[in-house]
Amino acid sequence: METVTASAPGRVNLIGEHIDYNDGWVLPFAIGERTTVRISLRDDTKFRFTSAQKKDVIEIDHSNLAPSKRRSDWSDYIAGTIWALEVDQGLNVHIDGQVPLGAGLSSSAALECAVALGLDRIFSMAKPRTDLARLAQRAENEYVGMPCGIMDQSVSLMATSGHALLIDCVTLETRQIPLDLTREGLELLIIDTNIHHALVDGGYRERRERCAAALRQLGMRSMRELDEAQLELFGNSLDGISYRRVRHAVTEIARVHQSVTLLEKGDFVGLGKLLSESHLSLKNDYEVSCPELDLAVEVSESMGALGARMVGGGFGGSAIALTPEEKIDQIKMEVVQAYAQSNFPKPRFFTALPSEGARIESDG
Ligand code: ADP
Ligand code: MG
């Protein structure tokens, strides 16, 4: 086999926010937009990367593949995956991605996972998808230098269409959960605020550290040992802010489990309510929202979305709204108007349906 074409999707997380590092569960699904990679063997030790989305051509010799020699550009995601899979034969790699770059839809994981699956096939490694997910994550953590969890790579490699993927962030076990939005006449609207507040890094670290400290103070090892009733009983030793941070983690973990139960019953109205509760918790208890996200959520809800919430780290980025198909255009229009009235930047919109994970497109 001289040439392999593989593809992998971006993702969106339905529910389970700021709990991957709090021993929780997340419930992402793969979106329809995919990144495709064509890999062909060379008879030397050079790697040559091109992308339909980039003008430059990158050439790296195998002897320069160490993370310390990374170029700090788009080639790192590919070189890092080749490095993580310990490939030493020269390759031509051509990328063509439809996942919007830097919109919080994980074009980075789509790229790594497409490359990982393509390499696995061309070199007949036959690694389980869970291993490929860890290796792709390793590329992003240790090569690109981005300390992400395993969610993005797991769902990009393991999603199935019409399902969300429940991921246990402690054991990394996964379960396919039915999410047939099409049958319900629903779609997920993604509203990218185009805002990236500088607060995001410091705010993220502060939340992590405070939750860990609060757990120590409560004498608990994990947020999953705690429920809301127990927190009410034992939480009075915590200061007010820590109490609210922990309450977000504990209630969000409960909401993920409730979402799974509702989805198994096909109760999308109930799911919508949980999305909106998740947003309130992120806004009031975890305090990671911002006026732009709140406005996107409020307008979506008032215009007929079943529920809406901010996604990702917060302080900007995107919101999602679970929306009847026929209401999508009007919600978009109203959000654009409301943003203009508030002098916010122009938002971007995407729609998503649960799609298939990484696959081989062609062999040989
Ligand atoms: P996100 O994962 O949310 O889209 P990241 O900053 O994590 O944002 O990853 C985006 C980066 O991944 C881009 O800046 C680029 O370096 C790389 N990338 C993703 N898709 C492509 C592509 N099709 N071609 C080249 N580089 C890509
Ligand atoms: Mg990314």
mmCIF file of C-alpha atoms and ligand atoms in Angstrom:
data_model
loop_
_atom_site.group_PDB
_atom_site.id
_atom_site.type_symbol
_atom_site.label_atom_id
_atom_site.label_comp_id
_atom_site.label_asym_id
_atom_site.label_seq_id
_atom_site.Cartn_x
_atom_site.Cartn_y
_atom_site.Cartn_z
ATOM 1 C CA MET A 1 0.000 0.000 0.000
ATOM 2 C CA GLU A 2 1.646 3.218 -1.202
ATOM 3 C CA THR A 3 -1.059 5.766 -0.455
ATOM 4 C CA VAL A 4 -3.839 6.010 2.127
ATOM 5 C CA THR A 5 -6.553 8.630 2.540
ATOM 6 C CA ALA A 6 -8.111 9.010 5.997
ATOM 7 C CA SER A 7 -10.464 11.550 7.539
ATOM 8 C CA ALA A 8 -11.543 12.584 11.041
ATOM 9 C CA PRO A 9 -14.196 15.021 12.313
ATOM 10 C CA GLY A 10 -14.210 17.991 14.663
ATOM 11 C CA ARG A 11 -16.430 17.870 17.748
ATOM 12 C CA VAL A 12 -18.731 19.749 20.060
ATOM 13 C CA ASN A 13 -19.400 18.911 23.720
ATOM 14 C CA LEU A 14 -23.116 18.628 24.478
ATOM 15 C CA ILE A 15 -22.768 18.749 28.257
ATOM 16 C CA GLY A 16 -20.131 18.239 30.965
ATOM 17 C CA GLU A 17 -18.209 21.530 31.127
ATOM 18 C CA HIS A 18 -15.221 22.208 33.368
ATOM 19 C CA ILE A 19 -15.545 18.722 34.831
ATOM 20 C CA ASP A 20 -13.010 16.781 32.755
ATOM 21 C CA TYR A 21 -10.365 17.802 35.323
ATOM 22 C CA ASN A 22 -12.886 17.395 38.160
ATOM 23 C CA ASP A 23 -13.205 13.624 37.683
ATOM 24 C CA GLY A 24 -16.437 13.960 35.762
ATOM 25 C CA TRP A 25 -17.899 12.678 32.509
ATOM 26 C CA VAL A 26 -18.255 14.502 29.198
ATOM 27 C CA LEU A 27 -20.741 13.934 26.381
ATOM 28 C CA PRO A 28 -19.317 15.218 23.072
ATOM 29 C CA PHE A 29 -20.327 14.283 19.544
ATOM 30 C CA ALA A 30 -18.540 14.420 16.190
ATOM 31 C CA ILE A 31 -19.700 17.162 13.829
ATOM 32 C CA GLY A 32 -20.135 16.774 10.064
ATOM 33 C CA GLU A 33 -17.046 18.812 9.150
ATOM 34 C CA ARG A 34 -13.986 16.625 8.642
ATOM 35 C CA THR A 35 -10.292 16.914 7.961
ATOM 36 C CA THR A 36 -8.958 14.645 5.232
ATOM 37 C CA VAL A 37 -5.343 13.552 4.916
ATOM 38 C CA ARG A 38 -3.610 11.786 2.041
ATOM 39 C CA ILE A 39 -0.435 10.018 3.107
ATOM 40 C CA SER A 40 1.984 8.445 0.639
ATOM 41 C CA LEU A 41 5.289 6.684 1.177
ATOM 42 C CA ARG A 42 8.591 8.188 -0.012
ATOM 43 C CA ASP A 43 11.812 6.303 -0.521
ATOM 44 C CA ASP A 44 13.858 8.664 1.685
ATOM 45 C CA THR A 45 13.600 9.898 5.300
ATOM 46 C CA LYS A 46 11.917 13.237 4.579
ATOM 47 C CA PHE A 47 8.444 14.347 5.623
ATOM 48 C CA ARG A 48 6.764 16.820 3.307
ATOM 49 C CA PHE A 49 3.557 18.506 4.482
ATOM 50 C CA THR A 50 1.082 20.554 2.450
ATOM 51 C CA SER A 51 -2.389 21.812 3.348
ATOM 52 C CA ALA A 52 -5.154 23.226 1.176
ATOM 53 C CA GLN A 53 -5.653 25.746 4.011
ATOM 54 C CA LYS A 54 -1.993 26.896 4.133
ATOM 55 C CA LYS A 55 0.325 28.402 1.548
ATOM 56 C CA ASP A 56 3.647 27.128 2.884
ATOM 57 C CA VAL A 57 5.179 23.719 2.157
ATOM 58 C CA ILE A 58 6.964 22.190 5.154
ATOM 59 C CA GLU A 59 9.835 19.723 4.817
ATOM 60 C CA ILE A 60 11.338 18.036 7.857
ATOM 61 C CA ASP A 61 13.969 15.304 7.866
ATOM 62 C CA HIS A 62 13.402 12.414 10.243
ATOM 63 C CA SER A 63 16.554 13.434 12.141
ATOM 64 C CA ASN A 64 14.773 16.717 13.045
ATOM 65 C CA LEU A 65 11.560 15.202 14.347
ATOM 66 C CA ALA A 66 12.232 15.596 18.099
ATOM 67 C CA PRO A 67 9.718 17.822 20.021
ATOM 68 C CA SER A 68 12.582 20.191 20.873
ATOM 69 C CA LYS A 69 12.950 20.910 17.140
ATOM 70 C CA ARG A 70 9.305 21.682 16.554
ATOM 71 C CA ARG A 71 8.570 24.609 14.285
ATOM 72 C CA SER A 72 5.674 26.088 16.310
ATOM 73 C CA ASP A 73 3.347 26.255 13.321
ATOM 74 C CA TRP A 74 0.626 24.094 11.763
ATOM 75 C CA SER A 75 3.101 21.356 10.883
ATOM 76 C CA ASP A 76 3.528 20.552 14.611
ATOM 77 C CA TYR A 77 0.183 18.702 14.731
ATOM 78 C CA ILE A 78 1.278 16.397 11.903
ATOM 79 C CA ALA A 79 4.935 16.036 12.896
ATOM 80 C CA GLY A 80 3.829 15.431 16.508
ATOM 81 C CA THR A 81 1.525 12.609 15.478
ATOM 82 C CA ILE A 82 4.230 11.027 13.286
ATOM 83 C CA TRP A 83 6.604 11.346 16.270
ATOM 84 C CA ALA A 84 4.062 9.849 18.723
ATOM 85 C CA LEU A 85 3.494 6.862 16.404
ATOM 86 C CA GLU A 86 7.282 6.452 16.033
ATOM 87 C CA VAL A 87 7.315 6.497 12.233
ATOM 88 C CA ASP A 88 10.728 6.743 10.608
ATOM 89 C CA GLN A 89 9.997 6.282 6.929
ATOM 90 C CA GLY A 90 9.683 9.384 4.708
ATOM 91 C CA LEU A 91 6.144 10.510 3.809
ATOM 92 C CA ASN A 92 4.217 13.054 1.777
ATOM 93 C CA VAL A 93 1.232 14.292 3.758
ATOM 94 C CA HIS A 94 -1.467 16.464 2.208
ATOM 95 C CA ILE A 95 -4.224 17.958 4.370
ATOM 96 C CA ASP A 96 -7.601 19.326 3.384
ATOM 97 C CA GLY A 97 -9.761 20.391 6.317
ATOM 98 C CA GLN A 98 -13.347 21.650 6.493
ATOM 99 C CA VAL A 99 -13.363 22.021 10.288
ATOM 100 C CA PRO A 100 -13.110 25.772 10.935
ATOM 101 C CA LEU A 101 -9.721 26.529 12.462
ATOM 102 C CA GLY A 102 -9.621 27.940 16.001
ATOM 103 C CA ALA A 103 -13.419 28.034 16.457
ATOM 104 C CA GLY A 104 -13.408 25.637 19.412
ATOM 105 C CA LEU A 105 -14.550 22.758 17.190
ATOM 106 C CA SER A 106 -11.186 21.027 17.560
ATOM 107 C CA SER A 107 -9.717 21.204 14.094
ATOM 108 C CA SER A 108 -6.479 20.285 15.884
ATOM 109 C CA ALA A 109 -7.776 16.901 17.046
ATOM 110 C CA ALA A 110 -9.400 16.281 13.644
ATOM 111 C CA LEU A 111 -6.003 16.800 12.033
ATOM 112 C CA GLU A 112 -4.086 14.634 14.515
ATOM 113 C CA CYS A 113 -6.670 11.833 14.415
ATOM 114 C CA ALA A 114 -6.849 11.746 10.615
ATOM 115 C CA VAL A 115 -3.045 11.520 10.486
ATOM 116 C CA ALA A 116 -2.938 8.892 13.259
ATOM 117 C CA LEU A 117 -5.505 6.660 11.543
ATOM 118 C CA GLY A 118 -3.807 7.092 8.152
ATOM 119 C CA LEU A 119 -0.411 6.126 9.598
ATOM 120 C CA ASP A 120 -1.939 3.173 11.418
ATOM 121 C CA ARG A 121 -3.308 1.900 8.109
ATOM 122 C CA ILE A 122 -0.377 2.594 5.814
ATOM 123 C CA PHE A 123 2.024 0.846 8.215
ATOM 124 C CA SER A 124 -0.494 -1.909 9.142
ATOM 125 C CA MET A 125 -0.107 -1.153 12.856
ATOM 126 C CA ALA A 126 -3.705 -2.213 13.673
ATOM 127 C CA LYS A 127 -3.715 -0.269 16.943
ATOM 128 C CA PRO A 128 -7.008 -0.026 18.860
ATOM 129 C CA ARG A 129 -8.708 3.365 18.524
ATOM 130 C CA THR A 130 -8.232 4.029 22.248
ATOM 131 C CA ASP A 131 -4.460 3.754 21.723
ATOM 132 C CA LEU A 132 -4.592 6.053 18.703
ATOM 133 C CA ALA A 133 -6.534 8.590 20.808
ATOM 134 C CA ARG A 134 -3.842 8.548 23.508
ATOM 135 C CA LEU A 135 -1.083 8.912 20.910
ATOM 136 C CA ALA A 136 -2.866 11.813 19.194
ATOM 137 C CA GLN A 137 -3.361 13.458 22.594
ATOM 138 C CA ARG A 138 0.330 12.911 23.288
ATOM 139 C CA ALA A 139 1.165 14.744 20.066
ATOM 140 C CA GLU A 140 -0.891 17.727 21.214
ATOM 141 C CA ASN A 141 0.378 17.663 24.841
ATOM 142 C CA GLU A 142 4.050 16.921 24.325
ATOM 143 C CA TYR A 143 4.747 18.142 20.809
ATOM 144 C CA VAL A 144 2.386 21.067 20.230
ATOM 145 C CA GLY A 145 2.562 21.901 23.945
ATOM 146 C CA MET A 146 -1.180 22.205 24.566
ATOM 147 C CA PRO A 147 -2.269 20.462 27.794
ATOM 148 C CA CYS A 148 -5.676 19.210 26.539
ATOM 149 C CA GLY A 149 -7.514 16.191 27.963
ATOM 150 C CA ILE A 150 -8.477 13.076 26.003
ATOM 151 C CA MET A 151 -11.999 14.185 25.027
ATOM 152 C CA ASP A 152 -11.316 15.657 21.587
ATOM 153 C CA GLN A 153 -9.199 12.803 20.273
ATOM 154 C CA SER A 154 -11.475 10.105 21.751
ATOM 155 C CA VAL A 155 -14.601 11.448 20.136
ATOM 156 C CA SER A 156 -12.905 12.216 16.809
ATOM 157 C CA LEU A 157 -11.716 8.591 16.601
ATOM 158 C CA MET A 158 -14.606 6.755 18.261
ATOM 159 C CA ALA A 159 -17.820 8.639 17.466
ATOM 160 C CA THR A 160 -20.604 6.954 15.538
ATOM 161 C CA SER A 161 -23.253 8.849 13.621
ATOM 162 C CA GLY A 162 -26.486 9.575 15.498
ATOM 163 C CA HIS A 163 -24.712 9.181 18.850
ATOM 164 C CA ALA A 164 -22.868 11.185 21.443
ATOM 165 C CA LEU A 165 -19.911 9.568 23.196
ATOM 166 C CA LEU A 166 -20.050 9.410 26.986
ATOM 167 C CA ILE A 167 -16.471 9.531 28.252
ATOM 168 C CA ASP A 168 -15.510 8.789 31.834
ATOM 169 C CA CYS A 169 -12.632 11.189 32.396
ATOM 170 C CA VAL A 170 -11.108 8.989 35.123
ATOM 171 C CA THR A 171 -11.206 5.506 33.579
ATOM 172 C CA LEU A 172 -11.440 6.773 29.948
ATOM 173 C CA GLU A 173 -14.222 4.239 29.388
ATOM 174 C CA THR A 174 -16.650 5.259 26.666
ATOM 175 C CA ARG A 175 -20.267 4.495 25.839
ATOM 176 C CA GLN A 176 -22.304 5.383 22.748
ATOM 177 C CA ILE A 177 -25.442 7.316 23.688
ATOM 178 C CA PRO A 178 -28.238 7.716 21.099
ATOM 179 C CA LEU A 179 -28.581 11.316 19.898
ATOM 180 C CA ASP A 180 -30.703 11.201 16.768
ATOM 181 C CA LEU A 181 -31.311 14.919 16.307
ATOM 182 C CA THR A 182 -32.386 14.514 12.661
ATOM 183 C CA ARG A 183 -35.296 12.249 13.570
ATOM 184 C CA GLU A 184 -36.479 14.864 16.065
ATOM 185 C CA GLY A 185 -36.185 17.714 13.550
ATOM 186 C CA LEU A 186 -33.499 19.268 15.740
ATOM 187 C CA GLU A 187 -30.031 20.632 15.105
ATOM 188 C CA LEU A 188 -27.356 22.020 17.330
ATOM 189 C CA LEU A 189 -26.642 25.650 16.513
ATOM 190 C CA ILE A 190 -23.134 26.785 17.402
ATOM 191 C CA ILE A 191 -22.714 30.501 17.984
ATOM 192 C CA ASP A 192 -19.078 31.601 17.934
ATOM 193 C CA THR A 193 -18.877 34.941 19.761
ATOM 194 C CA ASN A 194 -15.543 35.724 18.083
ATOM 195 C CA ILE A 195 -14.445 36.917 21.536
ATOM 196 C CA HIS A 196 -11.308 35.586 23.178
ATOM 197 C CA HIS A 197 -10.845 37.278 26.540
ATOM 198 C CA ALA A 198 -7.291 37.280 27.863
ATOM 199 C CA LEU A 199 -8.630 36.082 31.217
ATOM 200 C CA VAL A 200 -9.047 32.589 29.886
ATOM 201 C CA ASP A 201 -5.705 31.038 30.886
ATOM 202 C CA GLY A 202 -5.431 32.450 34.400
ATOM 203 C CA GLY A 203 -9.144 31.890 35.033
ATOM 204 C CA TYR A 204 -8.885 28.255 33.986
ATOM 205 C CA ARG A 205 -5.918 27.504 36.235
ATOM 206 C CA GLU A 206 -7.532 29.328 39.165
ATOM 207 C CA ARG A 207 -10.729 27.240 38.851
ATOM 208 C CA ARG A 208 -8.762 24.000 38.724
ATOM 209 C CA GLU A 209 -6.658 24.829 41.735
ATOM 210 C CA ARG A 210 -9.559 26.072 43.821
ATOM 211 C CA CYS A 211 -11.571 22.896 43.178
ATOM 212 C CA ALA A 212 -8.598 20.715 44.133
ATOM 213 C CA ALA A 213 -8.031 22.750 47.314
ATOM 214 C CA ALA A 214 -11.743 22.598 48.245
ATOM 215 C CA LEU A 215 -11.726 18.808 47.885
ATOM 216 C CA ARG A 216 -8.702 18.543 50.180
ATOM 217 C CA GLN A 217 -10.457 20.716 52.712
ATOM 218 C CA LEU A 218 -13.531 18.478 52.589
ATOM 219 C CA GLY A 219 -11.318 15.418 52.990
ATOM 220 C CA MET A 220 -12.578 13.997 49.702
ATOM 221 C CA ARG A 221 -10.515 12.427 46.951
ATOM 222 C CA SER A 222 -12.841 13.035 44.045
ATOM 223 C CA MET A 223 -15.790 15.238 43.057
ATOM 224 C CA ARG A 224 -17.608 12.085 42.043
ATOM 225 C CA GLU A 225 -17.766 10.982 45.702
ATOM 226 C CA LEU A 226 -19.865 14.054 46.454
ATOM 227 C CA ASP A 227 -23.477 14.949 45.673
ATOM 228 C CA GLU A 228 -25.392 18.171 46.175
ATOM 229 C CA ALA A 229 -27.111 17.024 49.382
ATOM 230 C CA GLN A 230 -23.776 16.066 50.950
ATOM 231 C CA LEU A 231 -22.270 19.347 49.873
ATOM 232 C CA GLU A 232 -25.088 21.181 51.664
ATOM 233 C CA LEU A 233 -24.409 19.161 54.806
ATOM 234 C CA PHE A 234 -20.618 19.323 54.874
ATOM 235 C CA GLY A 235 -19.777 22.318 52.735
ATOM 236 C CA ASN A 236 -20.100 25.036 55.394
ATOM 237 C CA SER A 237 -16.361 24.877 56.079
ATOM 238 C CA LEU A 238 -15.738 26.198 52.555
ATOM 239 C CA ASP A 239 -15.606 29.885 51.723
ATOM 240 C CA GLY A 240 -18.458 31.141 49.547
ATOM 241 C CA ILE A 241 -16.551 31.111 46.271
ATOM 242 C CA SER A 242 -15.131 27.610 46.764
ATOM 243 C CA TYR A 243 -18.575 26.368 47.722
ATOM 244 C CA ARG A 244 -20.046 27.632 44.476
ATOM 245 C CA ARG A 245 -17.185 26.242 42.384
ATOM 246 C CA VAL A 246 -17.680 22.800 43.911
ATOM 247 C CA ARG A 247 -21.439 23.092 43.504
ATOM 248 C CA HIS A 248 -20.931 23.618 39.762
ATOM 249 C CA ALA A 249 -18.744 20.522 39.477
ATOM 250 C CA VAL A 250 -21.107 18.344 41.494
ATOM 251 C CA THR A 251 -24.301 19.490 39.782
ATOM 252 C CA GLU A 252 -22.705 19.338 36.318
ATOM 253 C CA ILE A 253 -21.661 15.729 36.926
ATOM 254 C CA ALA A 254 -25.270 14.997 37.908
ATOM 255 C CA ARG A 255 -26.535 16.787 34.787
ATOM 256 C CA VAL A 256 -24.382 14.615 32.513
ATOM 257 C CA HIS A 257 -25.882 11.466 34.048
ATOM 258 C CA GLN A 258 -29.403 12.923 33.800
ATOM 259 C CA SER A 259 -28.745 13.826 30.151
ATOM 260 C CA VAL A 260 -27.808 10.235 29.386
ATOM 261 C CA THR A 261 -31.002 8.973 31.024
ATOM 262 C CA LEU A 262 -33.107 11.515 29.116
ATOM 263 C CA LEU A 263 -31.434 10.698 25.797
ATOM 264 C CA GLU A 264 -32.054 7.008 26.314
ATOM 265 C CA LYS A 265 -35.743 7.923 26.642
ATOM 266 C CA GLY A 266 -35.606 10.383 23.732
ATOM 267 C CA ASP A 267 -36.598 13.326 25.983
ATOM 268 C CA PHE A 268 -35.096 16.313 24.166
ATOM 269 C CA VAL A 269 -37.182 18.895 26.008
ATOM 270 C CA GLY A 270 -35.679 17.625 29.259
ATOM 271 C CA LEU A 271 -32.205 17.674 27.703
ATOM 272 C CA GLY A 272 -32.710 21.305 26.633
ATOM 273 C CA LYS A 273 -33.558 22.274 30.213
ATOM 274 C CA LEU A 274 -30.351 20.648 31.444
ATOM 275 C CA LEU A 275 -28.309 22.606 28.886
ATOM 276 C CA SER A 276 -29.820 25.841 30.180
ATOM 277 C CA GLU A 277 -29.224 24.815 33.809
ATOM 278 C CA SER A 278 -25.633 24.029 32.890
ATOM 279 C CA HIS A 279 -25.259 27.550 31.537
ATOM 280 C CA LEU A 280 -26.652 29.139 34.700
ATOM 281 C CA SER A 281 -24.286 27.058 36.785
ATOM 282 C CA LEU A 282 -21.293 28.046 34.622
ATOM 283 C CA LYS A 283 -22.382 31.679 34.807
ATOM 284 C CA ASN A 284 -23.340 32.026 38.469
ATOM 285 C CA ASP A 285 -21.423 29.313 40.320
ATOM 286 C CA TYR A 286 -18.314 28.804 38.180
ATOM 287 C CA GLU A 287 -18.289 32.380 36.840
ATOM 288 C CA VAL A 288 -16.681 31.603 33.486
ATOM 289 C CA SER A 289 -19.273 33.177 31.193
ATOM 290 C CA CYS A 290 -19.242 36.691 29.736
ATOM 291 C CA PRO A 291 -21.909 39.114 28.440
ATOM 292 C CA GLU A 292 -21.507 37.935 24.828
ATOM 293 C CA LEU A 293 -22.110 34.286 25.759
ATOM 294 C CA ASP A 294 -25.014 35.185 28.050
ATOM 295 C CA LEU A 295 -26.671 37.176 25.290
ATOM 296 C CA ALA A 296 -26.302 34.335 22.760
ATOM 297 C CA VAL A 297 -27.926 31.964 25.264
ATOM 298 C CA GLU A 298 -30.732 34.364 26.240
ATOM 299 C CA VAL A 299 -31.678 35.197 22.656
ATOM 300 C CA SER A 300 -31.626 31.522 21.603
ATOM 301 C CA GLU A 301 -33.849 30.522 24.515
ATOM 302 C CA SER A 302 -36.324 33.329 23.951
ATOM 303 C CA MET A 303 -36.536 32.503 20.232
ATOM 304 C CA GLY A 304 -37.520 28.864 20.724
ATOM 305 C CA ALA A 305 -34.348 26.869 21.368
ATOM 306 C CA LEU A 306 -35.023 23.956 23.740
ATOM 307 C CA GLY A 307 -31.947 24.974 25.718
ATOM 308 C CA ALA A 308 -28.598 26.680 25.323
ATOM 309 C CA ARG A 309 -25.280 27.039 27.089
ATOM 310 C CA MET A 310 -21.743 28.292 26.742
ATOM 311 C CA VAL A 311 -19.166 25.640 25.774
ATOM 312 C CA GLY A 312 -15.427 25.360 26.326
ATOM 313 C CA GLY A 313 -13.252 27.189 28.810
ATOM 314 C CA GLY A 314 -15.405 30.322 28.839
ATOM 315 C CA PHE A 315 -14.795 34.087 28.861
ATOM 316 C CA GLY A 316 -15.573 33.968 25.125
ATOM 317 C CA GLY A 317 -15.556 31.195 22.537
ATOM 318 C CA SER A 318 -18.859 29.585 21.578
ATOM 319 C CA ALA A 319 -22.349 28.834 22.833
ATOM 320 C CA ILE A 320 -24.572 25.995 21.649
ATOM 321 C CA ALA A 321 -28.347 25.982 21.287
ATOM 322 C CA LEU A 322 -30.493 22.876 20.842
ATOM 323 C CA THR A 323 -32.882 24.131 18.223
ATOM 324 C CA PRO A 324 -35.780 22.975 16.051
ATOM 325 C CA GLU A 325 -34.450 23.109 12.477
ATOM 326 C CA GLU A 326 -37.073 25.579 11.306
ATOM 327 C CA LYS A 327 -36.102 28.125 13.958
ATOM 328 C CA ILE A 328 -32.382 28.227 13.193
ATOM 329 C CA ASP A 329 -32.468 31.059 10.657
ATOM 330 C CA GLN A 330 -34.532 33.291 12.861
ATOM 331 C CA ILE A 331 -32.369 32.688 15.922
ATOM 332 C CA LYS A 332 -29.272 33.564 13.888
ATOM 333 C CA MET A 333 -30.880 36.799 12.706
ATOM 334 C CA GLU A 334 -31.950 37.802 16.213
ATOM 335 C CA VAL A 335 -28.522 37.040 17.657
ATOM 336 C CA VAL A 336 -26.860 39.162 14.974
ATOM 337 C CA GLN A 337 -29.231 42.047 15.750
ATOM 338 C CA ALA A 338 -28.830 41.760 19.516
ATOM 339 C CA TYR A 339 -25.031 41.690 19.131
ATOM 340 C CA ALA A 340 -25.099 44.784 16.927
ATOM 341 C CA GLN A 341 -27.259 46.629 19.472
ATOM 342 C CA SER A 342 -24.796 45.782 22.242
ATOM 343 C CA ASN A 343 -21.784 46.731 20.103
ATOM 344 C CA PHE A 344 -20.452 43.182 20.296
ATOM 345 C CA PRO A 345 -18.396 41.741 17.397
ATOM 346 C CA LYS A 346 -20.234 39.957 14.597
ATOM 347 C CA PRO A 347 -20.801 36.311 15.624
ATOM 348 C CA ARG A 348 -20.172 33.265 13.393
ATOM 349 C CA PHE A 349 -22.607 30.357 13.132
ATOM 350 C CA PHE A 350 -22.269 26.644 12.480
ATOM 351 C CA THR A 351 -24.801 23.837 12.740
ATOM 352 C CA ALA A 352 -23.967 20.333 13.848
ATOM 353 C CA LEU A 353 -25.469 16.854 13.696
ATOM 354 C CA PRO A 354 -23.868 13.798 15.363
ATOM 355 C CA SER A 355 -21.618 12.283 12.717
ATOM 356 C CA GLU A 356 -19.236 9.402 12.167
ATOM 357 C CA GLY A 357 -15.745 9.298 13.675
ATOM 358 C CA ALA A 358 -12.443 8.854 11.841
ATOM 359 C CA ARG A 359 -12.443 6.497 8.857
ATOM 360 C CA ILE A 360 -10.262 5.280 6.018
ATOM 361 C CA GLU A 361 -11.502 6.884 2.794
ATOM 362 C CA SER A 362 -9.325 4.912 0.393
ATOM 363 C CA ASP A 363 -6.435 2.504 0.308
ATOM 364 C CA GLY A 364 -3.785 1.892 -2.285
HETATM 365 P P1 ADP B 1 -9.248 24.348 17.298
HETATM 366 O O1 ADP B 1 -8.734 22.988 17.631
HETATM 367 O O2 ADP B 1 -10.297 24.825 18.255
HETATM 368 O O3 ADP B 1 -9.700 24.492 15.874
HETATM 369 P P2 ADP B 1 -6.506 25.003 17.795
HETATM 370 O O4 ADP B 1 -5.783 26.284 17.963
HETATM 371 O O5 ADP B 1 -6.401 23.973 18.852
HETATM 372 O O6 ADP B 1 -8.036 25.371 17.492
HETATM 373 O O7 ADP B 1 -6.026 24.309 16.448
HETATM 374 C C1 ADP B 1 -6.009 25.036 15.241
HETATM 375 C C2 ADP B 1 -4.650 24.843 14.563
HETATM 376 O O8 ADP B 1 -4.556 23.508 14.020
HETATM 377 C C3 ADP B 1 -4.488 25.753 13.376
HETATM 378 O O9 ADP B 1 -4.004 27.027 13.762
HETATM 379 C C4 ADP B 1 -3.455 24.981 12.544
HETATM 380 O O10 ADP B 1 -2.164 25.157 13.082
HETATM 381 C C5 ADP B 1 -3.852 23.527 12.796
HETATM 382 N N1 ADP B 1 -4.766 23.051 11.739
HETATM 383 C C6 ADP B 1 -6.026 22.597 11.895
HETATM 384 N N2 ADP B 1 -6.569 22.248 10.704
HETATM 385 C C7 ADP B 1 -5.619 22.477 9.761
HETATM 386 C C8 ADP B 1 -5.571 22.345 8.338
HETATM 387 N N3 ADP B 1 -6.624 21.905 7.647
HETATM 388 N N4 ADP B 1 -4.421 22.682 7.715
HETATM 389 C C9 ADP B 1 -3.357 23.125 8.410
HETATM 390 N N5 ADP B 1 -3.361 23.291 9.734
HETATM 391 C C10 ADP B 1 -4.462 22.983 10.427
HETATM 392 MG MG MG B 2 -7.675 22.480 19.442
#
